[in-house]
XYZ file of C-alpha atoms in Angstrom:
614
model
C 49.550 29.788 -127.936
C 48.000 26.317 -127.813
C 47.975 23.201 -125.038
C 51.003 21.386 -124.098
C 50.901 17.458 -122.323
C 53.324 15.397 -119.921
C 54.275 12.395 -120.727
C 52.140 9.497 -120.632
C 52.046 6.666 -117.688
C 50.187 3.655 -117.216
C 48.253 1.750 -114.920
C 45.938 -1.002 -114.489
C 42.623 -0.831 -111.598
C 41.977 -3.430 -108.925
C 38.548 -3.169 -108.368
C 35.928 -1.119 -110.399
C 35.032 2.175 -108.087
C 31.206 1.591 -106.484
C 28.797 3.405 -104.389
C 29.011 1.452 -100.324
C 25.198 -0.067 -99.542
C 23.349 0.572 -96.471
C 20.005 -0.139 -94.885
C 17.631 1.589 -92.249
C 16.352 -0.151 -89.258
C 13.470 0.963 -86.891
C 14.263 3.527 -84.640
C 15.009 3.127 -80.654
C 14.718 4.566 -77.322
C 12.222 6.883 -78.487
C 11.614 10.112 -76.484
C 10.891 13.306 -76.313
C 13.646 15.091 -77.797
C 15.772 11.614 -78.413
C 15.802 8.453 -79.885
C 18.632 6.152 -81.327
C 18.690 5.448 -85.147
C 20.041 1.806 -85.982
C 21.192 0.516 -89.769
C 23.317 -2.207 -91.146
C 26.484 -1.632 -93.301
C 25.577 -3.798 -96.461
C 28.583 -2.904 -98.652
C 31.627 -0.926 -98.026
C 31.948 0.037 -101.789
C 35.263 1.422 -102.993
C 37.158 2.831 -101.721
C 36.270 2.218 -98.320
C 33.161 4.926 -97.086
C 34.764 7.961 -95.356
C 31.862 8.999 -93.353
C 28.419 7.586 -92.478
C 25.562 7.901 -89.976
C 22.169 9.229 -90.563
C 20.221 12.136 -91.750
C 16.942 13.203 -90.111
C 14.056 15.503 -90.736
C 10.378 16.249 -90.530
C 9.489 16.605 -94.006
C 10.758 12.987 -95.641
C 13.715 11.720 -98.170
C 16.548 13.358 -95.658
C 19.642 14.262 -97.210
C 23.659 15.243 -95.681
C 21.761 18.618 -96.182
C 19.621 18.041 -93.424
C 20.458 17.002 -89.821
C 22.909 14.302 -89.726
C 25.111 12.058 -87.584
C 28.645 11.329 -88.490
C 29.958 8.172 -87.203
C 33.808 8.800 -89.417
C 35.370 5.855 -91.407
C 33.987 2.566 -91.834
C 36.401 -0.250 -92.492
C 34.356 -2.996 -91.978
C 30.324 -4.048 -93.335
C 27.436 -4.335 -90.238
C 25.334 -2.900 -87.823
C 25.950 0.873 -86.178
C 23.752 3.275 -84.704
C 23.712 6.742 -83.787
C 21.535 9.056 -81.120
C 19.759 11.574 -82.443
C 18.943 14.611 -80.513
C 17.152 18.146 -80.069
C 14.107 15.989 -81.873
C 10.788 18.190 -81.569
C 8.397 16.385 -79.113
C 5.070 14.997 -80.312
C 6.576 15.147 -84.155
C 7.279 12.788 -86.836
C 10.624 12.601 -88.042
C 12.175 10.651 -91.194
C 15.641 8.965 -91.140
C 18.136 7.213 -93.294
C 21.098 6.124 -92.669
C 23.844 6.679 -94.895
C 27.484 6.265 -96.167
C 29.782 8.266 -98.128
C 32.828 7.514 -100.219
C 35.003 9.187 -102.886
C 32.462 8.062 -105.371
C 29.687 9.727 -103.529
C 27.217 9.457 -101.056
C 24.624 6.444 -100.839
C 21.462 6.362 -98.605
C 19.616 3.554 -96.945
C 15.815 3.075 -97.097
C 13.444 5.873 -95.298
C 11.983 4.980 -92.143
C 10.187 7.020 -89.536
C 9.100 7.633 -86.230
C 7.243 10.152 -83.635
C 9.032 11.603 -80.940
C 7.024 11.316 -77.512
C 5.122 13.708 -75.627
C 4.211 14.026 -71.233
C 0.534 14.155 -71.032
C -0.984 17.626 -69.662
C -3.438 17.357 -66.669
C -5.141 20.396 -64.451
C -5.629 19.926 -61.067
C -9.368 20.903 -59.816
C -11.021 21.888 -56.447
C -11.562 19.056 -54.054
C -14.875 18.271 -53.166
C -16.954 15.570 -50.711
C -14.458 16.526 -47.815
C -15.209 14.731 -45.241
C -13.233 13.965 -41.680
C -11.432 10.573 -43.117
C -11.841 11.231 -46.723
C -12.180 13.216 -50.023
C -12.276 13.925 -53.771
C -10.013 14.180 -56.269
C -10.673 16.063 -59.217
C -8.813 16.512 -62.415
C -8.555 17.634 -66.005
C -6.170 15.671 -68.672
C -6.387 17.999 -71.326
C -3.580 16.539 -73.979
C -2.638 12.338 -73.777
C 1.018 13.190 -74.512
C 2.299 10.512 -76.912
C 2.177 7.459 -75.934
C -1.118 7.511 -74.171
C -1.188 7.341 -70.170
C -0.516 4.489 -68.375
C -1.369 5.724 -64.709
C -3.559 9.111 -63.861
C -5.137 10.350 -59.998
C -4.242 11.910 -57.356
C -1.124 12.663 -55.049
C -1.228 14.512 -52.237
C 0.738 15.055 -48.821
C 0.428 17.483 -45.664
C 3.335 19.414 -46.549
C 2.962 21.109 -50.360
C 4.299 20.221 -53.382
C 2.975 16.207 -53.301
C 4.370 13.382 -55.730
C 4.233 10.008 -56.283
C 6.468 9.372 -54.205
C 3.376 10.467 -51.032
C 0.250 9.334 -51.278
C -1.596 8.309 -54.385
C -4.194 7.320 -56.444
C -3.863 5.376 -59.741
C -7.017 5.387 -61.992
C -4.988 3.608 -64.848
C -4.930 3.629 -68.365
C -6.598 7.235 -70.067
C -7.901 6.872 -73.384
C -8.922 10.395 -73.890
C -8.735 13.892 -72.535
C -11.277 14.925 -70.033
C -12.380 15.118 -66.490
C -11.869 12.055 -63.994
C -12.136 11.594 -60.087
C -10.133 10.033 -57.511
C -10.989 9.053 -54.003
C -8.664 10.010 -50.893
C -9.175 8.135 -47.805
C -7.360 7.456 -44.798
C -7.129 11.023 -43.939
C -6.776 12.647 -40.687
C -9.728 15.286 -39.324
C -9.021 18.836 -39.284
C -5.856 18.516 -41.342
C -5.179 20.722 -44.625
C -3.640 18.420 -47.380
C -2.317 19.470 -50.428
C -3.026 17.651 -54.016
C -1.859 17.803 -57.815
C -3.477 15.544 -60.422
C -1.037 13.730 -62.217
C -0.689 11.289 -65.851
C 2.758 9.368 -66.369
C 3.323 7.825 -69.364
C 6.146 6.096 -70.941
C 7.660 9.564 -71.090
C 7.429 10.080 -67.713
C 5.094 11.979 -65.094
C 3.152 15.505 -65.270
C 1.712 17.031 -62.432
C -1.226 20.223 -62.045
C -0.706 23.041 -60.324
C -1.226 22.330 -56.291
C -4.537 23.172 -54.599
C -5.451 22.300 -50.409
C -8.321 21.970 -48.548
C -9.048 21.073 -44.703
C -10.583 17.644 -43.491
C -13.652 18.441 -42.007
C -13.806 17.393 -38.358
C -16.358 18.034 -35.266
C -14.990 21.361 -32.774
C -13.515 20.828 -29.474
C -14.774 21.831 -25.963
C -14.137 22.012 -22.312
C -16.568 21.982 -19.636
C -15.548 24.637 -16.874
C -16.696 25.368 -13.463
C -20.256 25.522 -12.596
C -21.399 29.099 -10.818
C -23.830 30.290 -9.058
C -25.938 27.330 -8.323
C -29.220 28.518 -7.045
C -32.673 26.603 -6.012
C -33.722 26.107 -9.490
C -30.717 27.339 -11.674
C -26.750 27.205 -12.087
C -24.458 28.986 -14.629
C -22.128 26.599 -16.799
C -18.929 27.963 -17.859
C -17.105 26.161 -20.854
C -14.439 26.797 -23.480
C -14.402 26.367 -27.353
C -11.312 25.031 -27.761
C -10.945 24.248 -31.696
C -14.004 25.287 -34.116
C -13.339 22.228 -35.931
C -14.442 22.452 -39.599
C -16.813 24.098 -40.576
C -17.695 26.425 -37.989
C -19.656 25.180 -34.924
C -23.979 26.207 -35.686
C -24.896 25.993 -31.954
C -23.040 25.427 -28.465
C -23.783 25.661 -24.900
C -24.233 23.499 -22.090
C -26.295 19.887 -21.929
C -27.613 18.514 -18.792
C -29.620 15.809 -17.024
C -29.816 13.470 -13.535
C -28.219 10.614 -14.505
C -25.243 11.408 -16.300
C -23.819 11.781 -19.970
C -26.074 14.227 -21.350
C -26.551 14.716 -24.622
C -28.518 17.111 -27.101
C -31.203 14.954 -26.768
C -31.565 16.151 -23.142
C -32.115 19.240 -21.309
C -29.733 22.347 -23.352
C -28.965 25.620 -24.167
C -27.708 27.331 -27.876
C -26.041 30.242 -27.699
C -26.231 29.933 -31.454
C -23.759 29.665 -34.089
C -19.834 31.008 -33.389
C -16.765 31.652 -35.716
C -14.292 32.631 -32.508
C -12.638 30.367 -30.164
C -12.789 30.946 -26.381
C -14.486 30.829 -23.432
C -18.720 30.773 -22.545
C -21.286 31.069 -19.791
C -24.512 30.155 -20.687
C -27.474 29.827 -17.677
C -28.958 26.682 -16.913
C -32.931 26.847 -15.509
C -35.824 25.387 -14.547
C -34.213 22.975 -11.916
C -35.562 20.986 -8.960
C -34.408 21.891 -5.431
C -31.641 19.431 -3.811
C -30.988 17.893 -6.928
C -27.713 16.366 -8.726
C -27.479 17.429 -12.572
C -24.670 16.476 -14.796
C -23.184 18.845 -17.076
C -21.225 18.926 -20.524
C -20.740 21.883 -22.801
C -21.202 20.925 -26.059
C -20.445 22.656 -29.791
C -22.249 21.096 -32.971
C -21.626 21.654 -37.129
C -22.267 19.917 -39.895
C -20.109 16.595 -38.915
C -21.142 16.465 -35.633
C -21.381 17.321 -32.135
C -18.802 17.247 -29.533
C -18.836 17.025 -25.647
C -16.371 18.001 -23.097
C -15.850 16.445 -20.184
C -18.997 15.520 -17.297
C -19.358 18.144 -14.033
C -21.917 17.541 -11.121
C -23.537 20.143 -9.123
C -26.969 19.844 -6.602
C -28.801 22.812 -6.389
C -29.181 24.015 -2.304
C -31.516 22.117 -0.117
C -31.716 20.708 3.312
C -29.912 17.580 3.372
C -31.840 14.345 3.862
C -30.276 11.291 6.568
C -31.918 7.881 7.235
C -31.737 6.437 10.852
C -30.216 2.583 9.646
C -30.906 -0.151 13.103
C -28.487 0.331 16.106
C -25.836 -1.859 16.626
C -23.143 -2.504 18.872
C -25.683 -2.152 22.030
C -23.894 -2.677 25.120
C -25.263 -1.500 29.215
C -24.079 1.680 28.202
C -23.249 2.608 24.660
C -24.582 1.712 21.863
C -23.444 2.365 17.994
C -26.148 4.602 15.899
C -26.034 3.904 12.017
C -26.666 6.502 9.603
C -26.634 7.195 5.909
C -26.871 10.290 3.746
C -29.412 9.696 1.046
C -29.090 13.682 0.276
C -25.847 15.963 1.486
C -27.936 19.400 0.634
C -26.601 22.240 -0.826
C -24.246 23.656 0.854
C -23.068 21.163 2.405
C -24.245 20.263 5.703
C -21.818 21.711 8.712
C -22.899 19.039 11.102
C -24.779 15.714 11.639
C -24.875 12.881 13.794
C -27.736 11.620 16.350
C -30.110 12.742 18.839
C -31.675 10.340 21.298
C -34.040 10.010 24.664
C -36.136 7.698 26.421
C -39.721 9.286 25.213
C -39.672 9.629 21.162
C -39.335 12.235 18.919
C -35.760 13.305 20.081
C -34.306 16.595 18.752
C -31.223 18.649 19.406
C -32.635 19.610 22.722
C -31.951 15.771 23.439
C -28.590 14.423 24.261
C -26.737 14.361 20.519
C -23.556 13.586 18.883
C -21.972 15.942 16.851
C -19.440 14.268 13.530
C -18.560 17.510 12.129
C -19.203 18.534 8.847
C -19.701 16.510 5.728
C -18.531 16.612 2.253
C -19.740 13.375 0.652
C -23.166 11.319 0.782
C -23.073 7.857 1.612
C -23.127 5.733 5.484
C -21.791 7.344 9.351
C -21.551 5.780 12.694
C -21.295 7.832 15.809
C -21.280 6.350 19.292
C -23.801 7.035 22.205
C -22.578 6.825 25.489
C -23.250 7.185 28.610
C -26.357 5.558 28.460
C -28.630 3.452 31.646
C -28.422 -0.405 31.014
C -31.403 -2.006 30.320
C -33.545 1.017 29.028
C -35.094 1.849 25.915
C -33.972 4.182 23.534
C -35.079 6.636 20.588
C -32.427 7.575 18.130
C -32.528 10.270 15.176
C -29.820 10.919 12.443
C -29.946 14.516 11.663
C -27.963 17.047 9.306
C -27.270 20.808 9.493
C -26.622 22.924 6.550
C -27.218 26.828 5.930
C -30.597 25.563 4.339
C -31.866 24.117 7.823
C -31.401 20.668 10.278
C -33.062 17.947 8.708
C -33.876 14.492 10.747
C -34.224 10.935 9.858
C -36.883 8.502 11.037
C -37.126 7.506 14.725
C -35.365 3.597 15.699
C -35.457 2.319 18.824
C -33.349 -0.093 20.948
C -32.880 -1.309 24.591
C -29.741 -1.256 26.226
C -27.798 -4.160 27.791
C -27.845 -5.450 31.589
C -25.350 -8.284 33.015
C -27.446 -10.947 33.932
C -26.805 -12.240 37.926
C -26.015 -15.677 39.130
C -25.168 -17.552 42.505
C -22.896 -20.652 43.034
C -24.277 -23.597 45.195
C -22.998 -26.437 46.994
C -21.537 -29.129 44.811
C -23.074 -32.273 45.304
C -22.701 -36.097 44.150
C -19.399 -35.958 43.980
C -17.594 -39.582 43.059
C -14.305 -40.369 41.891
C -14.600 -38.562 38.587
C -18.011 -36.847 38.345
C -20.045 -33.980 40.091
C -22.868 -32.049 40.509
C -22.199 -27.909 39.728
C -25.352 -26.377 41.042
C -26.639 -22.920 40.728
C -29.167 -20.118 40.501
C -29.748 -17.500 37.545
C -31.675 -14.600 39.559
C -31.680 -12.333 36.918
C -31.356 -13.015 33.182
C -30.161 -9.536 32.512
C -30.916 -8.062 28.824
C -31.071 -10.113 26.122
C -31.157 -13.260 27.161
C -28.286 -15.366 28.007
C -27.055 -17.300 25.342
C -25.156 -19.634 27.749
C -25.206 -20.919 31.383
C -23.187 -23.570 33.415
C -20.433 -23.870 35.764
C -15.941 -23.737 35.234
C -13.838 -24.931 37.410
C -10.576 -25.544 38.326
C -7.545 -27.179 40.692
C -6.320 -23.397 41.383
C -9.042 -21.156 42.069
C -11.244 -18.446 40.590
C -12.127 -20.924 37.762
C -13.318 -19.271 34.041
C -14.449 -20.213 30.909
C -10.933 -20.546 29.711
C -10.521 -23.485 32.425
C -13.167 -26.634 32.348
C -16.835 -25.833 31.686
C -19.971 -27.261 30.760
C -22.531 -25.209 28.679
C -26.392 -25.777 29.745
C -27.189 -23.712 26.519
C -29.756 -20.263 26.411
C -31.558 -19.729 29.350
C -35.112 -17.678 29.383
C -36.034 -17.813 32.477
C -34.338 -17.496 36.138
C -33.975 -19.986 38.836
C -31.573 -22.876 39.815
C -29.833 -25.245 37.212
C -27.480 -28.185 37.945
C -24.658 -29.063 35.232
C -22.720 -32.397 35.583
C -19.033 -31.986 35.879
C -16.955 -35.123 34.603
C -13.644 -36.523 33.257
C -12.247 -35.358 36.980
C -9.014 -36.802 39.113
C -9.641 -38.918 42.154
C -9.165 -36.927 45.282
C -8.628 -33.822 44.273
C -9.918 -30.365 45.324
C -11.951 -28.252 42.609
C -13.099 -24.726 42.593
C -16.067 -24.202 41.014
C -18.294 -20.853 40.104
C -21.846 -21.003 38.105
C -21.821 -18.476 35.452
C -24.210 -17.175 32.900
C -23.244 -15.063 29.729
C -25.281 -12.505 27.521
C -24.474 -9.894 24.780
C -23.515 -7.547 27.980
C -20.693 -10.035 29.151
C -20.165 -12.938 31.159
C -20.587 -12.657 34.841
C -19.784 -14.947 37.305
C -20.979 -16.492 40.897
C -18.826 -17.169 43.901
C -16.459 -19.807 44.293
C -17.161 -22.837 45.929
C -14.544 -26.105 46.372
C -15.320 -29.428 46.531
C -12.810 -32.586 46.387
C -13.448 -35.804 44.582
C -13.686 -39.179 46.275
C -11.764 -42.590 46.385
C -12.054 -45.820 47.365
C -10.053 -47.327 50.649
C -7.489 -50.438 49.608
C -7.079 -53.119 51.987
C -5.582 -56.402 52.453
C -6.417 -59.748 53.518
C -4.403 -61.604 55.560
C -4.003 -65.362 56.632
C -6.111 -66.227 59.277
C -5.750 -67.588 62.725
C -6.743 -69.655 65.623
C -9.016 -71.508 63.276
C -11.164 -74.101 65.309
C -14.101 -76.475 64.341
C -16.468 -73.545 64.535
C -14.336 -70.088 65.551
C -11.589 -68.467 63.489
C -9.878 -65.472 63.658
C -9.810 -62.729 60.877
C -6.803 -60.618 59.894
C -6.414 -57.944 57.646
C -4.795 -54.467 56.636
C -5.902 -50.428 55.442
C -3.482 -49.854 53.378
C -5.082 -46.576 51.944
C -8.298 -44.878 54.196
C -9.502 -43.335 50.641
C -11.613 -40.466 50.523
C -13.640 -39.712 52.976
C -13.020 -41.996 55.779
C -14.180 -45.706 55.323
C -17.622 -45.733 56.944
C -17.516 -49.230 57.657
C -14.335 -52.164 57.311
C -14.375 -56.120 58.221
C -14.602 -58.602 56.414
C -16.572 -61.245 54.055
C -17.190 -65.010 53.883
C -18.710 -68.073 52.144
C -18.061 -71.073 51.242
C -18.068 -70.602 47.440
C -15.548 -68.157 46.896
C -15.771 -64.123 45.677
C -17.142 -62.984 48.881
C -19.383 -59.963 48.815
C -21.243 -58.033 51.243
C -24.027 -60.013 49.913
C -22.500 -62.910 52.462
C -22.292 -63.127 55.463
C -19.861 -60.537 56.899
C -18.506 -58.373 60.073
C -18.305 -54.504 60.609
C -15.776 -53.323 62.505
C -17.307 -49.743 61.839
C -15.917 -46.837 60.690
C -12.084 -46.130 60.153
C -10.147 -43.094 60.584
C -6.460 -44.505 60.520
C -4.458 -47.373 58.136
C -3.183 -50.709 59.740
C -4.326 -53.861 60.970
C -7.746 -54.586 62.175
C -9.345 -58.312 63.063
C -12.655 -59.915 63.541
C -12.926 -62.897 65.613
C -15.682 -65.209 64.233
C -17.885 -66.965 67.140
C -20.673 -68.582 65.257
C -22.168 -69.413 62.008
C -19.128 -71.565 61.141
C -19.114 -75.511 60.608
C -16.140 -77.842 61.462
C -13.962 -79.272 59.000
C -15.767 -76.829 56.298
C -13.578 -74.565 53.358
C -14.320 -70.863 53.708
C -12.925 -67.803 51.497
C -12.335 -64.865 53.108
C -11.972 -61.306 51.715
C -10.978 -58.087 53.897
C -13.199 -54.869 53.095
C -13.675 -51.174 53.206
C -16.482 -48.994 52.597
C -17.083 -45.165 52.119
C -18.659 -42.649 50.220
C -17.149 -43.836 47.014
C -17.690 -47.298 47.271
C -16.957 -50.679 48.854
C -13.514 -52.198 48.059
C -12.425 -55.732 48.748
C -8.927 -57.580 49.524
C -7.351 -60.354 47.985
C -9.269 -63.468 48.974
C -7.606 -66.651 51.279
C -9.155 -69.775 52.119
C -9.204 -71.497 55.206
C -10.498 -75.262 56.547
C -12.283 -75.353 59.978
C -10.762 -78.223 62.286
C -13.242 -81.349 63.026
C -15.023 -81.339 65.819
C-alpha cells in the first residue's frame, strides 16, 4: 500500500555523542588465584558510561566477551579497581579495563601479569643421626612463582611439624634440586618427626612427614653379686633401655680399685636386641680380695655403666696388733685394726695375751663379737698383775679359720711408795717437808714433793711443792714457804706416776714467832748500879730461850753489847735485872729489853738513863 510518516519535530544536541576514555594500570596483590586490576577513568564520554571494570584472559586483547568485572555507572572521571578471581596459578593473564556507554564500549591499554605459584618440595630420609643431632634432607622439585625466599627443615616430637616448631632456614632457592639442613639440639633416644618445607611470597609448602630416633648409648643396672667363691663371683645386671642401635656386647667390668671400665678386667655375652635381666660369671680372682663391679652394655655411640658393687672373695681375715695404751696396775687397753675382714665375715675377734709370747686362744682373750666392717677396735684387758710384762695378739675368726696379728708387748703399772718425815727448820713462814721414795713403782714418777694443810690429810688440791721426776728412790726434802706465823700444818710427802698418786702419812708441825717485849724506865740508878725494868708482852713461839736486857752508851743496843740473861721464859709480865758493875757515874746509857727463841731475838723500845756522880 505504501509508507506513511508522523509529523515532524525538532530539536537541537548539547554535546556531540563520544566513546568515555580509559587507561590500564599494573596489576596488584598478585596471587595465586587473585590479584586486583587498577585503571584511571580518563573521559566519561556521552552520555555518561553505564558500566565499566575490566576484562581478563590468557590469550591477549580481552573483550566484555571474556571474563569481566562490572563496577555499574560511572558519574565521575578517575581511578577504580576491581579484584579479579578464580585466576589459574602459575599463568599469565591479560587485562584491560574498560567502559561502556550508549555509544559503545571503549577499552583501555593491555597490560599483563602472572598469577603466583607455592613451591613443591619432597621430604627425604634423615641421615647422620646422631644422639644431639641430625640431617635434613630434601627435594624442591618446582620454585613456585615467585622463587623461594626460605627452604629447610621443621620438625617436632609430636607429628605433623611446622614453622611454627623447630626450624631450619637455608634461604633463598634459585633452582630445583636436592639441599640439606642440619638439626641440632636434639634429645638422645627420642623419635622426631620432619617435613622439608619452601615459603615464598605465596606462602609455605611442606613434604610429606618422615621420623627417625636419636641415637643414644643403652641403659644398665648392676644387680647383686652371687656366689662369690675363692677365685670367682657371678654378677647379675639388668638391660634396662637398648638405647639406639642395639647394644654389640654387655656383661660385667671389674677391677681393685674401683670404676671399672672396658679397659679392665670383662665379660661379653655378645650382642642383644631384648631388654632384661643377665648373669654373666666373673673368674680368675685372687683369694681375700675386694673387686668392684659394673655391668656394662656398648653400641655404636657408646658404652654405658651402671652403678659400682663390691664383693671380697672368702679368706681368713687379716688384724694388726697397733701399741697398747691406757696401761694401768691392772688393765690395760689393746689396739687393733682390720687390714682384711675375710670372707665371710669374721664371727669373732679381739685379743689374746700372757706373760711368755706367742699367746693364742688357749691364753686369756677378749671376745668383741662379730664384725661387719674393716677398719680400728679396742677391747680392754683386765684383771691383769701390776708391774708385769705382757704379750698381746689381735686375732679374727671367720668360717675360713682364726687369723692373728703380730705379737706387742707392754708392762703393767705399780703405785710407787713413799714415807713422810719430820718437818724441820721451821721459821715464821718457811719449812722443811722431808721424805723418802722407797719404791718408784712403774714408770717412773713424773712428780714428787710434799701438800699440806691447816686441816688435815693435806692433797695436791691444798699447798704443794713439785720436786719434779724422780728415777731413783731414797729421801728428798722440799721447802715449804709463803706460811702464817704460829700456825699448825699437816703435811704428807707424796709421789705420783701414770698408776696414780699415792701418799705418805701425815705429820704436823707449827710455825714459829718472835716474843714482844717492853722496856721500861729504870730505877734506883746510882753512880755505878741501876736497876732494869721491863715487860713480855707476847712469849712467841716456842718459849723465849733467853730474856734481859741490852746496854751501851751509843744507843741501838744489841746483843752485840753488853747485856743480862735472865734465862728462859715460860710466862708474860715483868721481869728486872739489877746492874752491879760495868757502869760509870754520871755516864748516859740506852737501854733496850729483849727476848730470844727459836725464831729470833726481839728487842723493846729503847730509854736512856744518866748514872749519878760519884
Amino acid at each position: 500500500v505504501g509508507t506513511v510518516y508522523g509529523n515532524v519535530v525538532t530539536f537541537t544536541t548539547d554535546e556531540a555523542l563520544r566513546l568515555p576514555a580509559v587507561t590500564s594500570e599494573p596489576v596488584t596483590n598478585v596471587g595465586t588465584s587473585s590479584a586486583t586490576a587498577d585503571g584511571i577513568i580518563m573521559d566519561l564520554g556521552n552520555p555518561n558510561p553505564t558500566a565499566h571494570g575490566f576484562v581478563w584472559n590468557i590469550s591477549g586483547t580481552p573483550t566484555i566477551a571474556d571474563n569481566l568485572t562490572d563496577s555499574g555507572t560511572a558519574s565521575a572521571t578517575g581511578a577504580f579497581s576491581s579484584a579479579l578471581t578464580s585466576l589459574t596459578p602459575n599463568t599469565t593473564h591479560y587485562v584491560r579495563a574498560y567502559a561502556t556507554n550508549a555509544v559503545g564500549t571503549t577499552y583501555g591499554n593491555e597490560v599483563m601479569f602472572i598469577t603466583g605459584a607455592l613451591p613443591a618440595v619432597i621430604t627425604e630420609a634423615v641421615t647422620d643421626v646422631s644422639p644431639t643431632a641430625a640431617t635434613g634432607n630434601g627435594t624442591i622439585t618446582d620454585l613456585g612463582n615467585p622463587n623461594p625466599t626460605a627452604h629447610g627443615i621443621v620438625w617436632n616430637t609430636s607429628g605433623t611439624p611446622m614453622l611454627a616448631d623447630n626450624f631450619t632456614d637455608e634461604g633463598v632457592a634459585f633452582g630445583t634440586g636436592t639441599f640439606t639442613s642440619s638439626m641440632t639440639g636434639l634429645s638422645s633416644l627420642i623419635t622426631y618427626y620432619v617435613r622439608a618445607y619452601a615459603t615464598n611470597d605465596m606462602g609455605t609448602s611442606y613434604g610429606e612427614q618422615t621420623s627417625f630416633t636419636t641415637t643414644g648409648t643403652p641403659s644398665v643396672i648392676t644387680d647383686s653379686i652371687t656366689e662369690v667363691q675363692l677365685n670367682s663371683a657371678t654378677a647379675n645386671g639388668t638391660i634396662s633401655n637398648l638405647g639406639n642401635p642395639d647394644p654389640i656386647a654387655y656383661g660385667a667390668v671389674w677391677n681393685t680399685s674401683g670404676l671399672p671400665t672396658v679397659a679392665d678386667s670383662l665379660t661379653d655375652e655378645g650382642p642383644t636386641s631384648t631388654t632384661g635381666f643377665f648373669a654373666s660369671l666373673i673368674t680368675g680372682l685372687s683369694t681375700n680380695t675386694t673387686y668392684y663391679v659394673r655391668a656394662y652394655a656398648t653400641n655404636v655411640v657408646g658404652t654405658a655403666y651402671g652403678e659400682e658393687l663390691s664383693f671380697t672373695t672368702t679368706g681368713t681375715p687379716m688384724v694388726t696388733t697397733e701399741p697398747v695404751t691406757n696401761v694401768g696396775t691392772s688393765t690395760a687397753m689393746a689396739n687393733a685394726s682390720f687390714t682384711v675382714l675375710g670372707n665371710p665375715n669374721p664371727t669373732s675377734h679381739g685379743v689374746v695375751w700372757n706373760t711368755t709370747g706367742t699367746p693364742t686362744l688357749v691364753d686369756n682373750s677378749t671376745d668383741e663379737g662379730p664384725a661387719s666392717v674393716a677398719g680400728p677396735f679396742t677391747t680392754v684387758m683386765n684383771g691383769l698383775t701390776p708391774n708385769t710384762t705382757y704379750y698381746v695378739r689381735a686375732y679374727a675368726i671367720n668360717a675360713e679359720g682364726t687369723a692373728y696379728g703380730n705379737e706387742v708387748s707392754y708392762t703393767t703399772h705399780a703405785i710407787a711408795a713413799v714415807t713422810t718425815e719430820a718437818v724441820s727448820d721451821i721459821s715464821t713462814t718457811t719449812a722443811t717437808g722431808n721424805g723418802t721414795i722407797i719404791d718408784l713403782g712403774n714408770p717412773n714418777p713424773t712428780a714428787y714433793g710434799v701438800v699440806w694443810n691447816t686441816l688435815g690429810t693435806p692433797t695436791l688440791a691444798d699447798g704443794f711443792n713439785n720436786e719434779g721426776p724422780a728415777s731413783v728412790s731414797g729421801s728428798f726434802t722440799s721447802i715449804m714457804t709463803g706460811l702464817m706465823t704460829n700456825t699448825t700444818y699437816y703435811v704428807r710427802a707424796y709421789v705420783t706416776n701414770s698408776a696414780g698418786t699415792v701418799y705418805g702419812e701425815e705429820v704436823s708441825f707449827t710455825t714459829t714467832e718472835l716474843p714482844s717485849v717492853i722496856t721500861l724506865p729504870p730505877s734506883d740508878i746510882r753512880p755505878t748500879r741501876a736497876t732494869l725494868a721491863g715487860t713480855i708482852m707476847d712469849l712467841g713461839n716456842p718459849n723465849p730461850t733467853a730474856h734481859g736486857f741490852v746496854w751501851n752508851t751509843s744507843g741501838s743496843p744489841t746483843l752485840a753489847d753488853d747485856f743480862s740473861d735472865e734465862g728462859p721464859a715460860t710466862a708474860t709480865g715483868d721481869f728486872t735485872s739489877i746492874l752491879e758493875k760495868g757502869l760509870a757515874p754520871k755516864t748516859t746509857y740506852y737501854v733496850r729489853a729483849y727476848a730470844t727463841n727459836a725464831a729470833g731475838t726481839v728487842y723493846g723500845n729503847e730509854i736512856s738513863f744518866v748514872t749519878s756522880p760519884q
